[in-house]
PDB file of C-alpha atoms and ligand atoms in Angstrom:
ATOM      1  CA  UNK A  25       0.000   0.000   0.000  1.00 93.00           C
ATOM      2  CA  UNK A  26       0.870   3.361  -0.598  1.00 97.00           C
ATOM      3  CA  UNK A  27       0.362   5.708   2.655  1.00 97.00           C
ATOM      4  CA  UNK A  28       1.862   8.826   2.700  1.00 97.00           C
ATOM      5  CA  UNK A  29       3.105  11.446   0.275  1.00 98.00           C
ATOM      6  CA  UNK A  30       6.459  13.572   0.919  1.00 98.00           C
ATOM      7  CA  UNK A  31       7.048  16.277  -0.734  1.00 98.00           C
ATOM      8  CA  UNK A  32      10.102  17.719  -1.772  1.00 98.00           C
ATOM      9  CA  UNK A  33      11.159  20.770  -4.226  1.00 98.00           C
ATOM     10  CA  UNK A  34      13.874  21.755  -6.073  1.00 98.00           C
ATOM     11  CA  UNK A  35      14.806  24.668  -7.970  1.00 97.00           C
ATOM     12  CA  UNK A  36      17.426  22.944 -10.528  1.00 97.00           C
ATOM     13  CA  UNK A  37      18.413  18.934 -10.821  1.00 98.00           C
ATOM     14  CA  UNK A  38      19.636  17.039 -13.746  1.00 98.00           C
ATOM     15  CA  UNK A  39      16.640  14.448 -13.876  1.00 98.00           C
ATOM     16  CA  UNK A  40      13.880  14.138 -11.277  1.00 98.00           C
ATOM     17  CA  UNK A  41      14.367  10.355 -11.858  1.00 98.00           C
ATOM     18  CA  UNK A  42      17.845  10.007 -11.029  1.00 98.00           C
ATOM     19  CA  UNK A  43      17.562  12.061  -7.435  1.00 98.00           C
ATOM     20  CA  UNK A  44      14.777   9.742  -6.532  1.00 98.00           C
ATOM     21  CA  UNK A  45      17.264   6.912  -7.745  1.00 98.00           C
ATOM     22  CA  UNK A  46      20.005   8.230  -5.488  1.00 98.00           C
ATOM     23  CA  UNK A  47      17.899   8.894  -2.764  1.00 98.00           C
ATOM     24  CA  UNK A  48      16.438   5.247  -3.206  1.00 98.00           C
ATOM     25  CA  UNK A  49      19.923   3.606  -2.493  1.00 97.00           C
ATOM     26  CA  UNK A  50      20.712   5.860   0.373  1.00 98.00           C
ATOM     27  CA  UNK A  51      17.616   4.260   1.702  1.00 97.00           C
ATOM     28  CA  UNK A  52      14.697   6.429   1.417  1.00 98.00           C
ATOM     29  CA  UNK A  53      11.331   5.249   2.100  1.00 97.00           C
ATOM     30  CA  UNK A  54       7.883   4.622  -0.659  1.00 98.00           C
ATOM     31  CA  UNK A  55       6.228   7.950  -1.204  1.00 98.00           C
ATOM     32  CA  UNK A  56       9.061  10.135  -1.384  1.00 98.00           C
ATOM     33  CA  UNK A  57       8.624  12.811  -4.125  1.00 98.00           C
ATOM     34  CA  UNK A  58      11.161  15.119  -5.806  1.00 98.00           C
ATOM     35  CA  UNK A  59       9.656  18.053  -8.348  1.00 98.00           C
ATOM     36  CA  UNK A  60      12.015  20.520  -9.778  1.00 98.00           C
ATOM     37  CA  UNK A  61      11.485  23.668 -11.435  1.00 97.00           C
ATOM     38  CA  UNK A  62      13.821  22.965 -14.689  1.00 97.00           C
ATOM     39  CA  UNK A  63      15.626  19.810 -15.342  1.00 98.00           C
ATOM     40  CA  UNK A  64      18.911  19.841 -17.095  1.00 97.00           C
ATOM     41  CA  UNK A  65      18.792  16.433 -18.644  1.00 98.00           C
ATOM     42  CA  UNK A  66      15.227  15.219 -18.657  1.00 98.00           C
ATOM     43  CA  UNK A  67      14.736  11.951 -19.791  1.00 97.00           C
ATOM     44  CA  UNK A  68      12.454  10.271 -22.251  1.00 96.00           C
ATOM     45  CA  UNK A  69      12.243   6.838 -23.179  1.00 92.00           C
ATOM     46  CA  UNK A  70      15.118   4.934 -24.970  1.00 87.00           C
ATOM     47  CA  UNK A  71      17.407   7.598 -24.492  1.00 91.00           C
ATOM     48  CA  UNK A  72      15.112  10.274 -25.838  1.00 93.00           C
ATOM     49  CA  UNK A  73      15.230  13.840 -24.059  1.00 96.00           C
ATOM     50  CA  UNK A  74      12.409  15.575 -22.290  1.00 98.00           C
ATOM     51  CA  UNK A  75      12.229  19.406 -22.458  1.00 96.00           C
ATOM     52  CA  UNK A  76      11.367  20.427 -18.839  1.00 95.00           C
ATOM     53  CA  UNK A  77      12.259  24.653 -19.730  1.00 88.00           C
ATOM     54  CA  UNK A  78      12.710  27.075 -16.522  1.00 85.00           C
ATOM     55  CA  UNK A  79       9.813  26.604 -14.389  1.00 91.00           C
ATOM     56  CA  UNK A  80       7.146  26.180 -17.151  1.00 96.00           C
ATOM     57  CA  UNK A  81       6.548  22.926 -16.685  1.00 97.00           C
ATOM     58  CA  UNK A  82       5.889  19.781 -13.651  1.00 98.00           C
ATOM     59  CA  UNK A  83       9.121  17.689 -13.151  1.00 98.00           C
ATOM     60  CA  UNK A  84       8.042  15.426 -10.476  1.00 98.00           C
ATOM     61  CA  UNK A  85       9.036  11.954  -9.749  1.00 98.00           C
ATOM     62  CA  UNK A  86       8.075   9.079  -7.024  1.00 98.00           C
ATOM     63  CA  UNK A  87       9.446   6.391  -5.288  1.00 98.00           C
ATOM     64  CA  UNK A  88       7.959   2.886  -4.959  1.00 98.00           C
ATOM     65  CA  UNK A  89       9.009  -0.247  -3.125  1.00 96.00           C
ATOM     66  CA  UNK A  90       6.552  -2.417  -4.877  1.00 92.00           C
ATOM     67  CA  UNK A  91       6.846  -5.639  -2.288  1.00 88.00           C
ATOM     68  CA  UNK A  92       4.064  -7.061  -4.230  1.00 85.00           C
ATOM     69  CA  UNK A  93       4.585  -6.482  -7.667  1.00 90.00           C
ATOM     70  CA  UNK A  94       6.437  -8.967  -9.538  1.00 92.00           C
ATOM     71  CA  UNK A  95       8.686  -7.512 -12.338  1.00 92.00           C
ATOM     72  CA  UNK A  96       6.465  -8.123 -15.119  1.00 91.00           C
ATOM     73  CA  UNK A  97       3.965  -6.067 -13.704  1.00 92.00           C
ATOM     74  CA  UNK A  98       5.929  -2.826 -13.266  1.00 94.00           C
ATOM     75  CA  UNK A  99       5.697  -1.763 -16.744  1.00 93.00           C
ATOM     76  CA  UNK A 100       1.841  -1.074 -15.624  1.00 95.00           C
ATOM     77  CA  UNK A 101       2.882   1.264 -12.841  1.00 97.00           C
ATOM     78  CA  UNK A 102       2.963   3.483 -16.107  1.00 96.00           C
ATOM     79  CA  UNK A 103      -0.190   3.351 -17.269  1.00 96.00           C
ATOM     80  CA  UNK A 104      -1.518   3.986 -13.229  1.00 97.00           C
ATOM     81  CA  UNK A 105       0.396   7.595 -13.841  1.00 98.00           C
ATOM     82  CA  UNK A 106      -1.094   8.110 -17.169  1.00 98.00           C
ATOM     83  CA  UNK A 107      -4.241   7.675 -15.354  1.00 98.00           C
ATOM     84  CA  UNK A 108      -3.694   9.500 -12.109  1.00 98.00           C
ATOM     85  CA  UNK A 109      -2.609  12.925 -14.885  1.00 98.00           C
ATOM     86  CA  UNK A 110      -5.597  12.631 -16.649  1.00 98.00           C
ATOM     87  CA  UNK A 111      -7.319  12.832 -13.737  1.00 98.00           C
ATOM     88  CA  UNK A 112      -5.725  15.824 -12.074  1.00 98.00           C
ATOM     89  CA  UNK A 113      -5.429  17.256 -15.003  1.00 98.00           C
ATOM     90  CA  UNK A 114      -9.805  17.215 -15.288  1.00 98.00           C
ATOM     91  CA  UNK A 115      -9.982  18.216 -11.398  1.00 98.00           C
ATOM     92  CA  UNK A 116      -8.000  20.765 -11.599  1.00 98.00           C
ATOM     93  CA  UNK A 117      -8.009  22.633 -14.677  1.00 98.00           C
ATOM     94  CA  UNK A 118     -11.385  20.998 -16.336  1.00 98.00           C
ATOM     95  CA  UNK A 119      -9.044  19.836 -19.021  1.00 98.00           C
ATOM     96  CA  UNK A 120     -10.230  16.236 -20.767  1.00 97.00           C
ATOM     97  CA  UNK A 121      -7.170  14.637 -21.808  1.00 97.00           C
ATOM     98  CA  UNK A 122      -7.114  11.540 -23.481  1.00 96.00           C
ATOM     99  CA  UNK A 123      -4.649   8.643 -22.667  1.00 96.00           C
ATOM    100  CA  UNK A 124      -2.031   7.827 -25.537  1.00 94.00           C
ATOM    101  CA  UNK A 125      -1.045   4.437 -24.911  1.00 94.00           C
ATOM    102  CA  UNK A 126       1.111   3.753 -23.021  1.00 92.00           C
ATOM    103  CA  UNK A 127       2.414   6.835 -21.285  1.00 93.00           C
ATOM    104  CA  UNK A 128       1.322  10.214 -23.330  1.00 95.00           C
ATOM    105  CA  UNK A 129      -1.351  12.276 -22.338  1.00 97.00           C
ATOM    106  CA  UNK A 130      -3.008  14.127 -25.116  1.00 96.00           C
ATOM    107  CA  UNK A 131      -5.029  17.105 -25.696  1.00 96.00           C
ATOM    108  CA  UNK A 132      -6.621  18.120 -29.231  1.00 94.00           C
ATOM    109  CA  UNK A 133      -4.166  15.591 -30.375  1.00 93.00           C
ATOM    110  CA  UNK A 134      -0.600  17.278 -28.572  1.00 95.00           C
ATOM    111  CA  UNK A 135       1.085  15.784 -26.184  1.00 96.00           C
ATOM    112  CA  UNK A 136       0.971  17.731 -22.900  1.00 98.00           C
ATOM    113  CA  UNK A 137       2.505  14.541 -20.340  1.00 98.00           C
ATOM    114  CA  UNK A 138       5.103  12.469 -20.470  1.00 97.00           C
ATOM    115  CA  UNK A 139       5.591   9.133 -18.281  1.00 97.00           C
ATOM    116  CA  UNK A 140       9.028   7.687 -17.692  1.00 97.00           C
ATOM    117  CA  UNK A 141       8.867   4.441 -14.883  1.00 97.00           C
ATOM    118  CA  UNK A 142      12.174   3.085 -14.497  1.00 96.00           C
ATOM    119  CA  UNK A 143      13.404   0.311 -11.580  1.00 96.00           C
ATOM    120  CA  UNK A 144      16.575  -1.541  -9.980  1.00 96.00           C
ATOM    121  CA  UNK A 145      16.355  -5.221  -9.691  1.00 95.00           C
ATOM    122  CA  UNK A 146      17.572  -7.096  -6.614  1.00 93.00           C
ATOM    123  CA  UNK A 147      17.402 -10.627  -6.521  1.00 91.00           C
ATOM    124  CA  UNK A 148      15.614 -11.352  -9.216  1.00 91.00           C
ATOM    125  CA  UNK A 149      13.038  -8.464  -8.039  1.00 92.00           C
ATOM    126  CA  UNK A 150      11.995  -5.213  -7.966  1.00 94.00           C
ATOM    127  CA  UNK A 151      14.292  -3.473  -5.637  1.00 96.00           C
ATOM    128  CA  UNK A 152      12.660   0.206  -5.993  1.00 97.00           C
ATOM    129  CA  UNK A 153      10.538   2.165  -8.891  1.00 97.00           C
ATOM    130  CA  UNK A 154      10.943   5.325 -10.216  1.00 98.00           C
ATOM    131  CA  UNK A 155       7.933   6.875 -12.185  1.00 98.00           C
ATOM    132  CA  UNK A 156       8.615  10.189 -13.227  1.00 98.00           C
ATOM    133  CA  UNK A 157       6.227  12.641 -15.028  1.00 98.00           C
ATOM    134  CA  UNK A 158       6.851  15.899 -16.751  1.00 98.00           C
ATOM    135  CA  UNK A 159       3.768  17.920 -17.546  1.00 98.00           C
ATOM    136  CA  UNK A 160       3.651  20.564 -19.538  1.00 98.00           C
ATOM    137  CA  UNK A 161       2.103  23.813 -17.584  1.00 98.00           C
ATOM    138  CA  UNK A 162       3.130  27.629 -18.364  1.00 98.00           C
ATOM    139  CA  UNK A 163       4.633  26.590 -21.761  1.00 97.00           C
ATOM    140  CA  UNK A 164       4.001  28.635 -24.962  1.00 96.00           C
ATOM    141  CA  UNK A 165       6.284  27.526 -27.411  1.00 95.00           C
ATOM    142  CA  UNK A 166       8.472  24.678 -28.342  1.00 96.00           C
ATOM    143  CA  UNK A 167      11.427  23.655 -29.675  1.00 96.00           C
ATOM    144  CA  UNK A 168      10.723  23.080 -33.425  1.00 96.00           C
ATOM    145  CA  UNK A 169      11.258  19.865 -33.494  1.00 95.00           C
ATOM    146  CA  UNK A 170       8.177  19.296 -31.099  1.00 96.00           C
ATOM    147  CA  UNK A 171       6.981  22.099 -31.646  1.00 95.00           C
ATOM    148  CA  UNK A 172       3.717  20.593 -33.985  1.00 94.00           C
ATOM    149  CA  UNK A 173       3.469  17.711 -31.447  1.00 95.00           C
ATOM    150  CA  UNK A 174       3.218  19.690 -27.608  1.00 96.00           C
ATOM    151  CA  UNK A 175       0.924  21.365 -25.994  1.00 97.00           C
ATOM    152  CA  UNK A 176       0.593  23.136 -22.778  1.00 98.00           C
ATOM    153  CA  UNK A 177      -2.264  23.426 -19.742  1.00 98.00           C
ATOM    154  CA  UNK A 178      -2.177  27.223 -20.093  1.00 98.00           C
ATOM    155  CA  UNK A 179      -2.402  26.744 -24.199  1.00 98.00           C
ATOM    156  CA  UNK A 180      -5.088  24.407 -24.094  1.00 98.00           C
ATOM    157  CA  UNK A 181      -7.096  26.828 -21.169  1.00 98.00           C
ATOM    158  CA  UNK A 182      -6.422  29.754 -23.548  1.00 97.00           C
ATOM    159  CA  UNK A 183      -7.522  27.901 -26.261  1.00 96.00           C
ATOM    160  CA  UNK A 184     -10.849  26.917 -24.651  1.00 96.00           C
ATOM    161  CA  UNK A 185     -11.855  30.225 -24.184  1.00 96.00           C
ATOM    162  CA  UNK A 186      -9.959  30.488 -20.229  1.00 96.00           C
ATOM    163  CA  UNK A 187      -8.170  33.503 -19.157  1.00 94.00           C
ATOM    164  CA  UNK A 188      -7.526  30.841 -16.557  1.00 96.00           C
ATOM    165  CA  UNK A 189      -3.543  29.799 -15.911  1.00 97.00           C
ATOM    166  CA  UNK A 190      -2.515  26.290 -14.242  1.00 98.00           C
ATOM    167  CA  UNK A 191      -0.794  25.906 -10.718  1.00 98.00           C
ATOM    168  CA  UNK A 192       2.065  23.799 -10.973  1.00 98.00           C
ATOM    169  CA  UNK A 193       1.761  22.829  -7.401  1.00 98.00           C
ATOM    170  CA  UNK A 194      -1.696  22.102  -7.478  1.00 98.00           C
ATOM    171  CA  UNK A 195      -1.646  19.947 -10.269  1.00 98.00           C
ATOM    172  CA  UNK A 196       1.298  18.058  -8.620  1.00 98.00           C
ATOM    173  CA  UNK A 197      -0.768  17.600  -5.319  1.00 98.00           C
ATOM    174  CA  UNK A 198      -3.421  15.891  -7.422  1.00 98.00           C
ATOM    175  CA  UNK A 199      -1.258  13.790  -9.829  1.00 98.00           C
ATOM    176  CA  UNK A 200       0.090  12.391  -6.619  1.00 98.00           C
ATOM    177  CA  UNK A 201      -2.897  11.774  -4.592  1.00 98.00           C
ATOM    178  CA  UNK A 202      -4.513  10.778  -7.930  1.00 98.00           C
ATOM    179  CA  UNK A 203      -1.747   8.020  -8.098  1.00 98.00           C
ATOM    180  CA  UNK A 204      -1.762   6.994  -4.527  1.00 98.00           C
ATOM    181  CA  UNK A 205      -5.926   5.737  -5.334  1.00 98.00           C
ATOM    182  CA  UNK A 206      -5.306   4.031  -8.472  1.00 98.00           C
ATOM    183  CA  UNK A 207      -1.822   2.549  -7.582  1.00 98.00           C
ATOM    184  CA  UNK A 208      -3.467   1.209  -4.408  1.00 97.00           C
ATOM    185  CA  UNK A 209      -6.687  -0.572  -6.035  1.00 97.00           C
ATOM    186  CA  UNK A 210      -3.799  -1.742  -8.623  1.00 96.00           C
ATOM    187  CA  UNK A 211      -1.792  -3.032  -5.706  1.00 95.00           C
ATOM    188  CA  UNK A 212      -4.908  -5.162  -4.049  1.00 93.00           C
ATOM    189  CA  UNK A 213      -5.282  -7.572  -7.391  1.00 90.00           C
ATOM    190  CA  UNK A 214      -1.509  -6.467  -8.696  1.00 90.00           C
ATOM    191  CA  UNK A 215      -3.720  -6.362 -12.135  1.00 94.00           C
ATOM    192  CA  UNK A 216      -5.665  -3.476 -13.989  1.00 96.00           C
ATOM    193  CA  UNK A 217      -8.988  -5.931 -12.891  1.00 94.00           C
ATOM    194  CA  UNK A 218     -10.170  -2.653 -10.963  1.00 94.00           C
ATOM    195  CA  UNK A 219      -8.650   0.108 -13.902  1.00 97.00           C
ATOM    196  CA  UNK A 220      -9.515  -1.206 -17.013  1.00 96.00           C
ATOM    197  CA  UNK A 221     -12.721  -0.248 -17.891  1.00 97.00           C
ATOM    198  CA  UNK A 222     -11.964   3.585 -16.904  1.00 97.00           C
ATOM    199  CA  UNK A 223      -8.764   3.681 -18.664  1.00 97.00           C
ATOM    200  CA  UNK A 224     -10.626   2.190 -21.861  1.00 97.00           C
ATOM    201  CA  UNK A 225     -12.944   5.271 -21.717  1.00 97.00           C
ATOM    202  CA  UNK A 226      -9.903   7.478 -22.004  1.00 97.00           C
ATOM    203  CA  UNK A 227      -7.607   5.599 -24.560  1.00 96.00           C
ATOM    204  CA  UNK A 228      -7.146   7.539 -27.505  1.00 94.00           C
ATOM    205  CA  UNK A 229      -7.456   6.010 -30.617  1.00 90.00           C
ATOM    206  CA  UNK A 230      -9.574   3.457 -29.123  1.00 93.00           C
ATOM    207  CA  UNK A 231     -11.871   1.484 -32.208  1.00 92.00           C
ATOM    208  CA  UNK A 232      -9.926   3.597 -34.581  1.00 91.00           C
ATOM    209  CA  UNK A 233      -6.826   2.763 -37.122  1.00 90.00           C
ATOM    210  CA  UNK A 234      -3.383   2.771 -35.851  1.00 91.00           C
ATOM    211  CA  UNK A 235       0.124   2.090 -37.332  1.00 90.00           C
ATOM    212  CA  UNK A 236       2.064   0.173 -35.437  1.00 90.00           C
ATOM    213  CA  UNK A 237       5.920   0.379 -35.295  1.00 86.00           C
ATOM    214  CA  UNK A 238       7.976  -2.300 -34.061  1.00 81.00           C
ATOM    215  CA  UNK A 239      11.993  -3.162 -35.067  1.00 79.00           C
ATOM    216  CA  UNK A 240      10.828  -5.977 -37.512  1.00 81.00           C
ATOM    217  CA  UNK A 241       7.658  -4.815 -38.883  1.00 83.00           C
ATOM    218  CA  UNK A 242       5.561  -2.311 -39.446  1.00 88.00           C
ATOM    219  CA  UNK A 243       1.589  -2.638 -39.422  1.00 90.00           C
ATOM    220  CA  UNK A 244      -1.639  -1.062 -39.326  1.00 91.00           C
ATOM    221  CA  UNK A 245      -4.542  -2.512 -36.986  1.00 93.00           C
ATOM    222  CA  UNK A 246      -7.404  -1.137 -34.707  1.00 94.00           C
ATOM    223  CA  UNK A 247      -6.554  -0.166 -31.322  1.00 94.00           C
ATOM    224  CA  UNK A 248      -8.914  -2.352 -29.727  1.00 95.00           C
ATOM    225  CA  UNK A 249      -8.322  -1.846 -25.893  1.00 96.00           C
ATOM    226  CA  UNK A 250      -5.782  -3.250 -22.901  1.00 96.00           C
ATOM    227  CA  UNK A 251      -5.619  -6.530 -21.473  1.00 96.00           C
ATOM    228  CA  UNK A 252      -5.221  -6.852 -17.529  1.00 95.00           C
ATOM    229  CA  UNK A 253      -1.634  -6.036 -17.143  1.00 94.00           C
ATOM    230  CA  UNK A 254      -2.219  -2.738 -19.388  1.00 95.00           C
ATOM    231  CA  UNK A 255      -0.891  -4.295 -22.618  1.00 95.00           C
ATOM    232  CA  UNK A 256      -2.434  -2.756 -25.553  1.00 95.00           C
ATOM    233  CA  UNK A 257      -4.879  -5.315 -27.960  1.00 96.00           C
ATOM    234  CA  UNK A 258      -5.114  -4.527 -31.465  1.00 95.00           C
ATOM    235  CA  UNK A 259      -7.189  -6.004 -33.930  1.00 96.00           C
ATOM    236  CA  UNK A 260      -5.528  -7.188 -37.237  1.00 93.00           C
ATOM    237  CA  UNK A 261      -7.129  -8.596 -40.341  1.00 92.00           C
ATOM    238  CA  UNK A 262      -9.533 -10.086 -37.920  1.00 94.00           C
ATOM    239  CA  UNK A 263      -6.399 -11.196 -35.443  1.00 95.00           C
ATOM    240  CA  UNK A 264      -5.736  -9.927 -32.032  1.00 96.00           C
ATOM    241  CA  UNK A 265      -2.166  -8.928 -31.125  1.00 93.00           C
ATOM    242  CA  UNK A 266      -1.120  -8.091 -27.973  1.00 94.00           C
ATOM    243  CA  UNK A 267       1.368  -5.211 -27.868  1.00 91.00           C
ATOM    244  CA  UNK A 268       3.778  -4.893 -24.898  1.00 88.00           C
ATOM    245  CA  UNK A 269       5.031  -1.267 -23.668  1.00 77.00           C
ATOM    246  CA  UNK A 270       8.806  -0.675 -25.024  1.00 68.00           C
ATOM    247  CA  UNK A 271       8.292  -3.106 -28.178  1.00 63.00           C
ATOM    248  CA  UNK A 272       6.818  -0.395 -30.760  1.00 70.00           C
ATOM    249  CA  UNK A 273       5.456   2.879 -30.957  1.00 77.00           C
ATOM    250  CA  UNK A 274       1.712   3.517 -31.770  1.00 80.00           C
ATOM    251  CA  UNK A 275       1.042   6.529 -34.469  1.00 77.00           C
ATOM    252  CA  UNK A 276      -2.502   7.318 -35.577  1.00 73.00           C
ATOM    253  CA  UNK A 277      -3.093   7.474 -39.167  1.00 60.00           C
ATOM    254  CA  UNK A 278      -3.575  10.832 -39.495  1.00 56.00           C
ATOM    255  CA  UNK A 279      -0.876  12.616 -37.560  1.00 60.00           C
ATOM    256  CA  UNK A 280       0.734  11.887 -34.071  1.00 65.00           C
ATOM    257  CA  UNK A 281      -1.806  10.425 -31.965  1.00 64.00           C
TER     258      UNK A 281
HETATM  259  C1  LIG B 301       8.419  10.412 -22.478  1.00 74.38           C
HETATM  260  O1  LIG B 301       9.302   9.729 -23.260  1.00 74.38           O
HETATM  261  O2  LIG B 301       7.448  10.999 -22.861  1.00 74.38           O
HETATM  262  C2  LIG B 301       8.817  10.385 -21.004  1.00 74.38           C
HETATM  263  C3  LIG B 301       9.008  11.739 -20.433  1.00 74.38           C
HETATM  264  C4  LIG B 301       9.224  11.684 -18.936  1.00 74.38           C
HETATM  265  C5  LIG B 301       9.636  13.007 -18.379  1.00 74.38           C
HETATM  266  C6  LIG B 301       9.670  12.993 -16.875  1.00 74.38           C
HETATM  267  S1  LIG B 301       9.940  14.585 -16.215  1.00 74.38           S
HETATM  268  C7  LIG B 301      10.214  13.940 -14.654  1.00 74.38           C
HETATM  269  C8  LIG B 301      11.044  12.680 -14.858  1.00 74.38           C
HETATM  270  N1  LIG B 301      12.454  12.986 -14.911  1.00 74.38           N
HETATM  271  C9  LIG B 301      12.978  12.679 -16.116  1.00 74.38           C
HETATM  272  O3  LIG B 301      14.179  12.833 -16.424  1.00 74.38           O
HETATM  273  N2  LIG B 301      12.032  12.177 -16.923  1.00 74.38           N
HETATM  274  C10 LIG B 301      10.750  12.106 -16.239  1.00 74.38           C
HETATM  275  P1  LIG B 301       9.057   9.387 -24.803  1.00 74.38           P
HETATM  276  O4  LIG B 301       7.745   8.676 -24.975  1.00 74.38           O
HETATM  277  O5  LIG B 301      10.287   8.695 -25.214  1.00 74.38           O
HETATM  278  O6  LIG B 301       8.922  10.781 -25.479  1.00 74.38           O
HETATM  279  C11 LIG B 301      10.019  11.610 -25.659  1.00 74.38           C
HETATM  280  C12 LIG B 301       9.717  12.491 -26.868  1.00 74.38           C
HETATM  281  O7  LIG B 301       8.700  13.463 -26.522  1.00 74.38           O
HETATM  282  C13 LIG B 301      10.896  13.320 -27.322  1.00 74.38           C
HETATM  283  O8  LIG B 301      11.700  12.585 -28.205  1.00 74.38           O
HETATM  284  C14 LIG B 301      10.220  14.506 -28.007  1.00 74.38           C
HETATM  285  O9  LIG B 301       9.795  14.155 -29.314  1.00 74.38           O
HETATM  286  C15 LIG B 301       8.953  14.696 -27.183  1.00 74.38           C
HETATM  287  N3  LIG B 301       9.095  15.724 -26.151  1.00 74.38           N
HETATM  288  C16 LIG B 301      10.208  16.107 -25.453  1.00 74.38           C
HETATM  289  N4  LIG B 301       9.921  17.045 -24.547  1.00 74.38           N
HETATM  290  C17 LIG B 301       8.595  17.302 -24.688  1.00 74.38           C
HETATM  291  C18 LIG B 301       7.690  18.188 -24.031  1.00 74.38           C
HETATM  292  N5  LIG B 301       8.072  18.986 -23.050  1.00 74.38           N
HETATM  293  N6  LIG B 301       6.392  18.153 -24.427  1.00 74.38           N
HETATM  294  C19 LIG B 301       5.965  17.341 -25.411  1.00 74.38           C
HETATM  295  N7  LIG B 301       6.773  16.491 -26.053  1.00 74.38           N
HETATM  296  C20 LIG B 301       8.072  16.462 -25.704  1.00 74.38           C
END
């Protein structure tokens, strides 16, 4: 279980991920999390870079000693976060973001969240779990090369008519507490059993066409929905495929989601 929440701030770090990953082998406890106000090497998947510019956006990671997760299950921790933003991202700012699978949150079809969940193994298990989230808040430009991809809270609240700005702390309170109910209904069956339906609801691209991307091949399918450990399930020419996290990416037909 997941009990309480502390909070800890930083002006500058290199990666919110990699403080929670030193402070996890100096023996810090579950529940500790570290935000920052700029990051100077935010991390994306595979090596990719995450653009967390001076105090525009949420750098905020966790830590998790997930006793009862095995280490196949981790990889789901990531679609609790994708979940738990969403969420805070609706309480907070009224903002209905849709869930790119497996750990994007979109709105009007830009990314405005990022997920990176990363662990150290220790005998064979999960030692501790990082899950890391950048969110996109005061931002009103890009780099170019994202530039037609990202999207911000305040750009999306301007765009819906708001003269309304985000809080960077308060959506950080509720992506947390957000997190703490899902991961702990995930935690009871250690499968999405309780999750599933609501994250369906919010899955974008869900019953449309898809392209997906792996090393070997390349195909387009349906995106059909996730199976109980938060794999996604796309249809084929009539076949189901199950599509694990870190094996492809997912691109919608007609643009990036
Ligand atoms: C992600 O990777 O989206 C994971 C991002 C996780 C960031 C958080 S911030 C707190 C914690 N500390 C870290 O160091 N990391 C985590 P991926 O799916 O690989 O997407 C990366 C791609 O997103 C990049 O290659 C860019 O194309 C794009 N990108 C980079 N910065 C962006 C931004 N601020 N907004 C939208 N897209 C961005």
């Amino acid at each position: 279980m997941l009990k309480e929440l502390n909070f800890e701030y930083y002006d500058t770090v290199d990666s919110t991920n990699e403080r929670i990953k030193e402070r996890a082998r100096a023996g810090a406890s579950q529940g500790l999390i570290i935000s920052a106000g700029t990051q100077t090497a935010g991390k994306g998947r595979i090596g990719r870079k995450w653009e967390s510019p001076s105090h525009d956006s949420i750098s905020t990671s966790i830590l998790l000693h997930p006793k009862e997760l095995t280490l196949e299950s981790v990889p789901t921790i990531t679609i609790i976060a994708a979940m738990a933003v969403r969420k805070a991202l609706e309480i907070t700012c009224g903002l209905e973001g849709l869930i790119k699978w497996p750990n994007d949150i979109v709105l009007d079809g830009k990314k405005i969240c990022g997920i990176l969940t990363e662990m150290e193994i220790k005998d064979g298990k999960p030692w501790y779990v990082t899950c890391g989230i950048g969110v996109n808040v005061h931002n009103t430009s890009f780099p170019e090369e994202i530039a037609f991809k990202a999207t911000s809270v305040d750009l999306q609240l301007r765009h819906n008519g708001s003269t309304k700005k985000g809080s960077r702390k308060e959506i950080t309170h509720a992506i947390w507490q957000c997190f703490r109910d899902y991961y702990n209904i995930f935690i009871k069956t250690g499968d999405l059993a309780g999750l599933k339906e609501e994250y369906e609801r919010h899955l974008a691209n869900r019953g449309e066409r898809v392209r997906i991307e792996a090393q070997a091949d390349s195909y387009e399918a349906t995106a059909v929905g996730i199976t109980h450990r938060g794999e996604l399930i796309v249809n084929t020419q009539g076949e189901e495929r199950i599509i694990r996290a870190g094996e492809v990416s997912v691109r919608g037909i007609y643009g990036y989601v």
